[in-house]
Short mmCIF file of C-alpha atoms in Angstrom, two decimals:
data_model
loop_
_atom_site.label_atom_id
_atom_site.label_comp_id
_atom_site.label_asym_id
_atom_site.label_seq_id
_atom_site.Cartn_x
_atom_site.Cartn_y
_atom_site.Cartn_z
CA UNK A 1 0.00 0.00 0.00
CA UNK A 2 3.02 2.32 0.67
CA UNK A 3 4.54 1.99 -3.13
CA UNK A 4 0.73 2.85 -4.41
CA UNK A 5 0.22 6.07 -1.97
CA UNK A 6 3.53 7.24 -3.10
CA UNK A 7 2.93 6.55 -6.81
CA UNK A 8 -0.90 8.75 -6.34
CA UNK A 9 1.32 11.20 -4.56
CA UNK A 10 4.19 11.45 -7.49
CA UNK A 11 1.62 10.73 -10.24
CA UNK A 12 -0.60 14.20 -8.91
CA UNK A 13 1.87 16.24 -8.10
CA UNK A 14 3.15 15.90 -12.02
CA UNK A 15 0.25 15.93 -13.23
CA UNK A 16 -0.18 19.60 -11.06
CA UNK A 17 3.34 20.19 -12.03
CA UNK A 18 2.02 20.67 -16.00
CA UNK A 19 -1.19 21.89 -15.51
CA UNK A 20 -0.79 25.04 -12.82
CA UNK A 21 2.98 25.46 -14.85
CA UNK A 22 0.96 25.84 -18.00
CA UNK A 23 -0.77 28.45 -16.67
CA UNK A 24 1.85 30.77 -14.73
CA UNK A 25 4.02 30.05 -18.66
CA UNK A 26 1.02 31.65 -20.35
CA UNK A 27 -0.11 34.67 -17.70
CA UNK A 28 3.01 35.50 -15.80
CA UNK A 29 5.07 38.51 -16.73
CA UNK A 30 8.29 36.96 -18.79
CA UNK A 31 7.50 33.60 -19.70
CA UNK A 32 8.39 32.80 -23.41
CA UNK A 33 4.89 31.74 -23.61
CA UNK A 34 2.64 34.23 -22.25
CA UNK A 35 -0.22 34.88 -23.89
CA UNK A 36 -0.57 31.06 -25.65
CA UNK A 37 -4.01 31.22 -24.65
CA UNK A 38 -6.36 28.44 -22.98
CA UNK A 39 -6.07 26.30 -25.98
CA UNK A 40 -2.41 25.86 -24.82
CA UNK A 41 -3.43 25.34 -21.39
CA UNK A 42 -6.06 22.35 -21.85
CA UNK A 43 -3.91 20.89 -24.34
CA UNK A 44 -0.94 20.59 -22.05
CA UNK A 45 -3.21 19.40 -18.85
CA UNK A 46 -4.51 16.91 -21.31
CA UNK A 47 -1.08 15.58 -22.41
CA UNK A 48 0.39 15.95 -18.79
CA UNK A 49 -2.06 13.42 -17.26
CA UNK A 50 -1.55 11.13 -20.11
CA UNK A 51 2.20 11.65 -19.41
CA UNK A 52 1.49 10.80 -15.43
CA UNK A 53 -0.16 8.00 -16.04
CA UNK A 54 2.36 6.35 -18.51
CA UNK A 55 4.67 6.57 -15.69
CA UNK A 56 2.88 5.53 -12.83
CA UNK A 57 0.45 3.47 -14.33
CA UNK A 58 -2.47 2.40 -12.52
CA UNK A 59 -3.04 5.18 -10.09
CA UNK A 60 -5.86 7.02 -9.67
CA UNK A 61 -4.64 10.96 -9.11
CA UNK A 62 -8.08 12.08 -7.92
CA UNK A 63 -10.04 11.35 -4.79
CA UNK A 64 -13.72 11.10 -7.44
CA UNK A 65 -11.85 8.18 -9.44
CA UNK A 66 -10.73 6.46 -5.44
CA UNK A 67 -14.47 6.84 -4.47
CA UNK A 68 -15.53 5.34 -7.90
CA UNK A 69 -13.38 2.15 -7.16
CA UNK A 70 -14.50 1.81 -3.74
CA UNK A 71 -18.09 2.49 -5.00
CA UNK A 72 -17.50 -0.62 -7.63
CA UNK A 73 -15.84 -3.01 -5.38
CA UNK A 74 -12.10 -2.25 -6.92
CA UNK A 75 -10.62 -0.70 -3.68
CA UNK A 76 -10.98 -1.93 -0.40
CA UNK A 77 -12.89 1.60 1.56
CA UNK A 78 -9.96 1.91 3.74
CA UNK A 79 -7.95 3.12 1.08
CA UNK A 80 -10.55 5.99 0.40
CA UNK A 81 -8.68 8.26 2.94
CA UNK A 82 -5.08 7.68 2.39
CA UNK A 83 -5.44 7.61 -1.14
CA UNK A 84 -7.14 11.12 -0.78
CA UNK A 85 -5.03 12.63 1.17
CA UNK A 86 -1.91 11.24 -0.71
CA UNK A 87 -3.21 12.34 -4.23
CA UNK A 88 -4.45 16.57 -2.25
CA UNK A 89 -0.90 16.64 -0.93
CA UNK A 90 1.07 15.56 -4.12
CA UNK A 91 -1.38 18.76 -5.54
CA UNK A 92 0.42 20.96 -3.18
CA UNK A 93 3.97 19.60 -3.29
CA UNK A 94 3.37 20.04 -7.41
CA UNK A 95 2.27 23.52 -7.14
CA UNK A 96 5.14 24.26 -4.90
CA UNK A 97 7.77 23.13 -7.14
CA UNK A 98 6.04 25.40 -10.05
CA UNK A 99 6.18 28.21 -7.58
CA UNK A 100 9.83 27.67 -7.02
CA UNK A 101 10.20 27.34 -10.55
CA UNK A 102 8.02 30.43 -11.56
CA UNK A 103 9.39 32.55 -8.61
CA UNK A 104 10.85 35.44 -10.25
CA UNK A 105 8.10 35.64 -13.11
CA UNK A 106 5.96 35.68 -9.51
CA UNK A 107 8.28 39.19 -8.40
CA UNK A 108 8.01 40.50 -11.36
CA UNK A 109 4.02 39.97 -11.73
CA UNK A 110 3.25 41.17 -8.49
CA UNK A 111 2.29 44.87 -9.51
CA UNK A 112 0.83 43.94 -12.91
CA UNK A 113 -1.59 40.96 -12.56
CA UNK A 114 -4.49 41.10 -10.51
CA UNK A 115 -4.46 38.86 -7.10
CA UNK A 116 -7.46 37.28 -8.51
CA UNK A 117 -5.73 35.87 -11.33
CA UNK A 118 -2.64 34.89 -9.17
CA UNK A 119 -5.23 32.69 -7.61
CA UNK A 120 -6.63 31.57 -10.48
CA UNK A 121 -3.28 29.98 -11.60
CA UNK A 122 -3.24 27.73 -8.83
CA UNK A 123 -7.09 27.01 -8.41
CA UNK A 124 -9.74 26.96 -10.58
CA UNK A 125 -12.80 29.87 -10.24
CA UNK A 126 -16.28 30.47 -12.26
CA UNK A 127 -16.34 32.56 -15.20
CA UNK A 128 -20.05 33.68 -13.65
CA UNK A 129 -20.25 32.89 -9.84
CA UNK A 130 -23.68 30.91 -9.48
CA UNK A 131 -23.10 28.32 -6.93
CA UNK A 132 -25.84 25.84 -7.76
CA UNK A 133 -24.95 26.15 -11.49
CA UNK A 134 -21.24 25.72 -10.99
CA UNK A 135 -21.78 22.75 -8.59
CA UNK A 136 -23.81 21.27 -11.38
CA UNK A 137 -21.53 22.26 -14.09
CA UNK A 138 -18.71 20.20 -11.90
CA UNK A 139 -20.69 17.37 -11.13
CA UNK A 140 -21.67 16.93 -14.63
CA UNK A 141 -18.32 17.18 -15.70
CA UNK A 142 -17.05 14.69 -13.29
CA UNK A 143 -19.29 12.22 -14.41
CA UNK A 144 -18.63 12.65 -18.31
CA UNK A 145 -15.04 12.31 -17.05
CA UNK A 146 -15.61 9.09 -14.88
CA UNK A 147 -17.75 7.40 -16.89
CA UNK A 148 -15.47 8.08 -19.82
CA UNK A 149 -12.55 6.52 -17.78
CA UNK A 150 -14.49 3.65 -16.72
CA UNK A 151 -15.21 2.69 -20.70
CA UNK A 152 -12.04 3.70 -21.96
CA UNK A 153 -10.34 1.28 -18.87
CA UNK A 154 -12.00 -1.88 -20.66
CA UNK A 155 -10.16 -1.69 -23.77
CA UNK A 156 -7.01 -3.85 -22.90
CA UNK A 157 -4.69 -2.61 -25.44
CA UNK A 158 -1.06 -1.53 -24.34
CA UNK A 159 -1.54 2.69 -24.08
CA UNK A 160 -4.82 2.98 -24.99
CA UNK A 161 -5.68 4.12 -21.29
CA UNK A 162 -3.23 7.12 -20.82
CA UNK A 163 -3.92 8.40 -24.21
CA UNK A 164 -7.67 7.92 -24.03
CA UNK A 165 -7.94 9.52 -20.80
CA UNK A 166 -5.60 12.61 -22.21
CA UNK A 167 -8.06 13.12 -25.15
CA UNK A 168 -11.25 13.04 -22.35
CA UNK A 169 -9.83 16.02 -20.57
CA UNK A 170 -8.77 17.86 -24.11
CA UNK A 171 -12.41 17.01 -24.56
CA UNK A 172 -14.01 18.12 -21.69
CA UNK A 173 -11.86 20.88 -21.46
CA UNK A 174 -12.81 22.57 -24.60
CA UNK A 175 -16.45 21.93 -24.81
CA UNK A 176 -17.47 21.86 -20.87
CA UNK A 177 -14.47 23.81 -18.89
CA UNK A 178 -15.52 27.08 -19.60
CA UNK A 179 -17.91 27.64 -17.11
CA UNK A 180 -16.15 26.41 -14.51
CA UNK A 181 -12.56 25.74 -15.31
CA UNK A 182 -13.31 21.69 -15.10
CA UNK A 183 -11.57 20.72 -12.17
CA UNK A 184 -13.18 17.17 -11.90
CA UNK A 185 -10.79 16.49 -8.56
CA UNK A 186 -10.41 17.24 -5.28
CA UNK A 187 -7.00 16.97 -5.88
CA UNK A 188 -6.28 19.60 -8.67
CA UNK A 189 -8.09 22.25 -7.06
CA UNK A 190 -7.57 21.61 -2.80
CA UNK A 191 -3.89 20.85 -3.22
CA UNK A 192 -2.97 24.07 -5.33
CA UNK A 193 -5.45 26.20 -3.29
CA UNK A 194 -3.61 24.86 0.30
CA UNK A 195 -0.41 26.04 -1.17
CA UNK A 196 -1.75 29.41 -2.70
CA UNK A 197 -2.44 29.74 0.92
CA UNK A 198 0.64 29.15 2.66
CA UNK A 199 3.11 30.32 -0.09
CA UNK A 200 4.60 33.26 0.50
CA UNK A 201 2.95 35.16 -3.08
CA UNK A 202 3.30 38.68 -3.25
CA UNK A 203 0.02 40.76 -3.96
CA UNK A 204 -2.21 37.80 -3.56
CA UNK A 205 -6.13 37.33 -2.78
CA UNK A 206 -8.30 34.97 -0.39
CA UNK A 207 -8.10 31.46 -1.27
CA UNK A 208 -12.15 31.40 -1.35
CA UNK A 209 -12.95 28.21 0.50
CA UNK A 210 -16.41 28.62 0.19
CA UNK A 211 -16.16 28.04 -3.54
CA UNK A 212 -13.20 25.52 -3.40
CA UNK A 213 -14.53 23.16 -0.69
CA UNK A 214 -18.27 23.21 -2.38
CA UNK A 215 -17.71 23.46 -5.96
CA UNK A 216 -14.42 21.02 -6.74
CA UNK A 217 -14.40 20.22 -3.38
CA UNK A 218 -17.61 18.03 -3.19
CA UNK A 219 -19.40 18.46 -6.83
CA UNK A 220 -16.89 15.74 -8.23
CA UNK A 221 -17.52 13.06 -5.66
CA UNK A 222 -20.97 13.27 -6.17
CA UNK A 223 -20.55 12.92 -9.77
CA UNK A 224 -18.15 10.35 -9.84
CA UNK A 225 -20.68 8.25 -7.46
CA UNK A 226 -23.58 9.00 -10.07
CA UNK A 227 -20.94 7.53 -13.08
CA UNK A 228 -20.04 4.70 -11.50
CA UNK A 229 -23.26 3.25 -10.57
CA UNK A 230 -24.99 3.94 -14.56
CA UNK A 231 -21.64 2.53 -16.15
CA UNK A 232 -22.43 -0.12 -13.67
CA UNK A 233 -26.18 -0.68 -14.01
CA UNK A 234 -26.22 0.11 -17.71
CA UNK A 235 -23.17 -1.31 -18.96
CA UNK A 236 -22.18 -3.61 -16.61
CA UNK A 237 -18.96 -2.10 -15.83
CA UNK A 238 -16.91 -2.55 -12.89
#
């Protein structure tokens, strides 16, 4: 159990590494690649989780997927908690290294981008703040996102997985992520938001728990539950 809680803690915290590292390279001041726009964001978050889980293989990287598992008799239930908190702390230690890596495009942002945004590279936020809406908009995308897992996961091919799942979030991220920012895991959005907290960012705002802990906070698990049981019940998919 030890080797599998470290590989959900590595496999997170790169897959946090490329997605919150996309977005300081395309909004911080002094990047080669500011400006590249959110079509350069998705694709890299898509490609980065493929990229995760080619190298640690059958992890999970996001407390909705754990409960999913549990849910369909995969994973014992004691694993629900250490896997969780494994996969929200490799989203911190990922964000940390991209702050260390980002630091002085951080300095030299701090008087021109908004602490809003600074936030918004680490966590994700609604384009229009409606609370019900967004916690539908994230439970809807978490079960498009589970339930697309959970079919793609019976083709047995060699690679078929990591790529499959990449081109779901590309997916999901281009025709569902705008209202919301698709964060589909407790892990993307608590582990980045903890360290937006405790780093030591210049010029930065609240970390808005209110929206983090309802919207990608619980949204996901709730649609992850309603994916597994139809995949289960309609497909037969465990």
């Amino acid at each position: 159990m030890l080797h599998q809680l470290v590989a959900e803690f590595m496999g997170t915290a790169l897959m946090i590494i490329f997605g919150v590292g996309v977005h300081c390279s395309t909004v911080l001041k002094g990047t080669k690649y500011r400006g590249s726009g959110h079509i350069f964001a998705i694709t890299t978050w898509g490609f980065g989780i493929t990229i995760a889980l080619f190298i640690f293989g059958n992890v999970s990287i996001n407390p909705a997927m754990v409960l999913a598992q549990c849910l369909l008799g995969n994973l014992p239930w004691v694993d629900f908690i250490p896997y969780s908190v494994a996969e929200v702390l490799g989203g911190v230690a990922g964000s940390v290294i991209v702050w260390i890596m980002y630091a002085d495009h951080f300095k030299a942002s701090a008087d021109e981008i908004s602490p809003i945004t600074i936030r918004n590279l680490f966590s994700t936020s609604p384009a229009i703040r409606n609370l019900p809406r967004n916690f539908f908009v994230e439970c809807f995308d978490t079960f498009i996102f589970i339930a697309g897992i959970l079919a793609i996961s019976t083709v047995k091919t060699p690679g078929v997985v990591p790529i499959g799942v990449g081109l779901l979030v590309w997916a999901i991220g281009m025709g569902l992520g705008g209202p919301t920012g698709f964060a589909m895991n407790l892990a993307r959005d608590m582990g980045p938001r903890i360290a937006h907290a405790i780093l030591p960012i210049a010029n930065k705002a609240d970390s808005d728990w209110q929206y983090g802990i309802l919207v990608p906070g619980i949204a996901p698990f709730l649609g992850a539950a309603l994916a597994a049981w139809f995949m289960h019940g309609f497909f037969g998919i465990n």
